[in-house]
Amino acid sequence: MANPWHHALSSARRFGGVADDYLALHSWFDESKLITADFRHRALRHHAEGIFMAERFFGTTITVSTGRKVPVRLIGEQHVIEDLGFIPSFADWVRCIRPEPWMGRAQPLHRTVEPVPDVPVAIPIAAERRNDGKTAMERQDGSGDPDDTRQDRQCTAAE
């Protein structure tokens, strides 16, 4: 695995200046080694979106010690190509992640954070009456609330 210093030496040779001109940018790309110190760290910044992210952090260009302005995107592309041989998309990395059951176990947050009304919500009775004069609550045949159809109950039970 390449070290940011070696990437910086390569940049100095390619674009001019000295390695120290490029070290901060290459260190940023490899900063994710703090999280996982193997090749998987590259999934966080070693892709096309990561290169554009570097521009947001460092600006469109950096000025090296010779006074030359070098596009940050070119330096980022060089870093990623040196490490991977090409520039993948973030989607390329994500496709290679094997989903685990815990990754999809999101809890319904709205149930814990939305305020619960202190009083029951009143349902307009007149809007629920049908020709027989009974409300959905009074009917026992299952033909009550139009939103509570048998099909909906089956879907809910199957879930």
XYZ file of C-alpha atoms in Angstrom:
159
model
C 0.000 0.000 0.000
C 1.416 3.371 -1.024
C 2.248 5.981 1.566
C 1.034 9.604 1.119
C 4.686 10.666 0.960
C 5.295 8.448 -2.072
C 2.199 9.837 -3.767
C 3.511 13.348 -3.008
C 6.915 12.514 -4.554
C 5.115 11.236 -7.641
C 3.058 14.450 -7.866
C 6.180 16.623 -7.553
C 7.814 14.684 -10.371
C 4.706 14.951 -12.545
C 3.497 18.514 -11.839
C 6.585 20.295 -10.474
C 7.399 21.675 -7.052
C 8.386 19.539 -4.065
C 6.685 16.667 -2.259
C 5.686 18.878 0.678
C 3.483 20.886 -1.732
C 1.272 17.822 -2.187
C 1.540 15.970 1.102
C -1.598 17.448 2.743
C -3.791 16.474 -0.195
C -2.451 12.916 -0.419
C -2.683 12.541 3.363
C -6.353 13.580 3.145
C -7.060 10.780 0.654
C -5.466 8.222 2.984
C -6.805 9.659 6.246
C -9.426 6.937 6.317
C -6.660 4.510 7.326
C -7.495 5.724 10.833
C -10.738 3.760 10.548
C -9.478 0.609 8.855
C -5.818 0.111 8.100
C -6.216 -2.091 5.039
C -7.326 -1.560 1.441
C -10.985 -1.108 2.490
C -10.200 2.398 3.704
C -10.140 3.410 0.044
C -13.912 2.950 -0.275
C -14.395 6.289 1.517
C -12.432 8.612 -0.819
C -10.773 6.651 -3.624
C -13.466 7.180 -6.258
C -14.764 9.903 -8.581
C -16.890 11.583 -5.910
C -13.929 11.555 -3.508
C -11.839 13.415 -6.078
C -14.515 16.117 -6.362
C -14.743 16.208 -2.555
C -11.008 16.974 -2.438
C -11.707 20.045 -4.577
C -14.210 21.275 -1.992
C -11.613 20.866 0.781
C -8.532 22.176 -1.029
C -9.983 24.418 -3.735
C -9.880 24.018 -7.485
C -6.107 24.428 -7.615
C -3.133 24.490 -5.275
C -0.116 26.703 -5.814
C 3.118 24.755 -5.506
C 6.499 26.159 -4.432
C 7.465 27.056 -8.022
C 4.400 29.312 -8.265
C 2.605 26.970 -10.651
C -1.113 26.330 -10.083
C -1.991 22.627 -10.252
C -5.609 21.421 -10.489
C -6.577 19.469 -7.376
C -8.691 17.137 -9.489
C -5.621 16.048 -11.482
C -3.709 15.335 -8.282
C -6.655 13.347 -6.908
C -6.985 11.371 -10.128
C -3.264 10.593 -9.997
C -3.585 9.340 -6.395
C -6.552 7.064 -7.124
C -5.058 5.690 -10.343
C -1.750 4.962 -8.590
C -3.601 3.005 -5.902
C -6.281 1.264 -7.968
C -5.244 1.439 -11.617
C -8.438 3.301 -12.601
C -11.016 5.692 -11.128
C -14.057 3.799 -9.852
C -17.374 5.372 -8.979
C -18.716 5.202 -5.450
C -21.326 2.791 -6.830
C -18.509 0.451 -7.865
C -17.418 0.247 -4.228
C -20.959 -0.128 -2.860
C -21.750 -2.996 -5.229
C -18.954 -4.936 -3.558
C -20.313 -4.548 -0.033
C -21.988 -7.755 1.111
C -25.229 -6.764 2.876
C -25.584 -8.064 6.425
C -28.913 -8.329 8.292
C -27.985 -5.613 10.821
C -27.530 -3.079 7.994
C -31.262 -2.994 7.244
C -32.691 -3.045 10.752
C -33.740 0.564 10.924
C -36.199 1.297 13.719
C -39.259 3.448 12.994
C -37.918 6.622 14.584
C -41.162 8.543 14.041
C -42.840 6.405 16.709
C -40.422 7.584 19.385
C -39.979 11.237 18.468
C -43.380 12.459 17.234
C -45.542 13.887 19.992
C -48.508 11.765 21.016
C -51.726 13.785 21.288
C -53.017 14.232 24.853
C -56.623 13.747 23.767
C -58.030 11.293 21.217
C -58.515 12.720 17.765
C -62.215 13.216 17.017
C -63.507 11.502 13.889
C -66.331 13.364 12.158
C -69.280 10.980 12.530
C -71.346 12.523 9.751
C -68.616 11.806 7.190
C -68.551 8.127 8.168
C -72.280 7.382 8.066
C -73.558 5.372 5.146
C -77.025 4.747 3.826
C -77.813 2.382 6.701
C -77.187 5.209 9.167
C -74.408 3.348 11.001
C -70.846 4.482 11.456
C -67.866 2.289 10.613
C -67.447 1.575 14.318
C -71.051 0.370 14.615
C -70.859 -2.034 11.623
C -69.712 -5.579 12.379
C -69.550 -6.929 8.816
C -66.064 -5.696 7.963
C -67.386 -3.029 5.617
C -66.266 -0.257 7.901
C -63.548 2.237 7.264
C -62.688 2.335 3.541
C -59.005 2.610 4.473
C -59.217 -0.607 6.481
C -60.052 -3.025 3.663
C -59.552 -6.762 3.887
C -56.713 -6.525 1.381
C -54.895 -3.979 3.597
C -55.302 -6.251 6.623
C -53.837 -9.172 4.663
C -50.812 -7.113 3.624
C -50.265 -5.953 7.170
C -50.525 -9.500 8.513
C -48.092 -10.767 5.883
C -45.547 -8.126 6.805
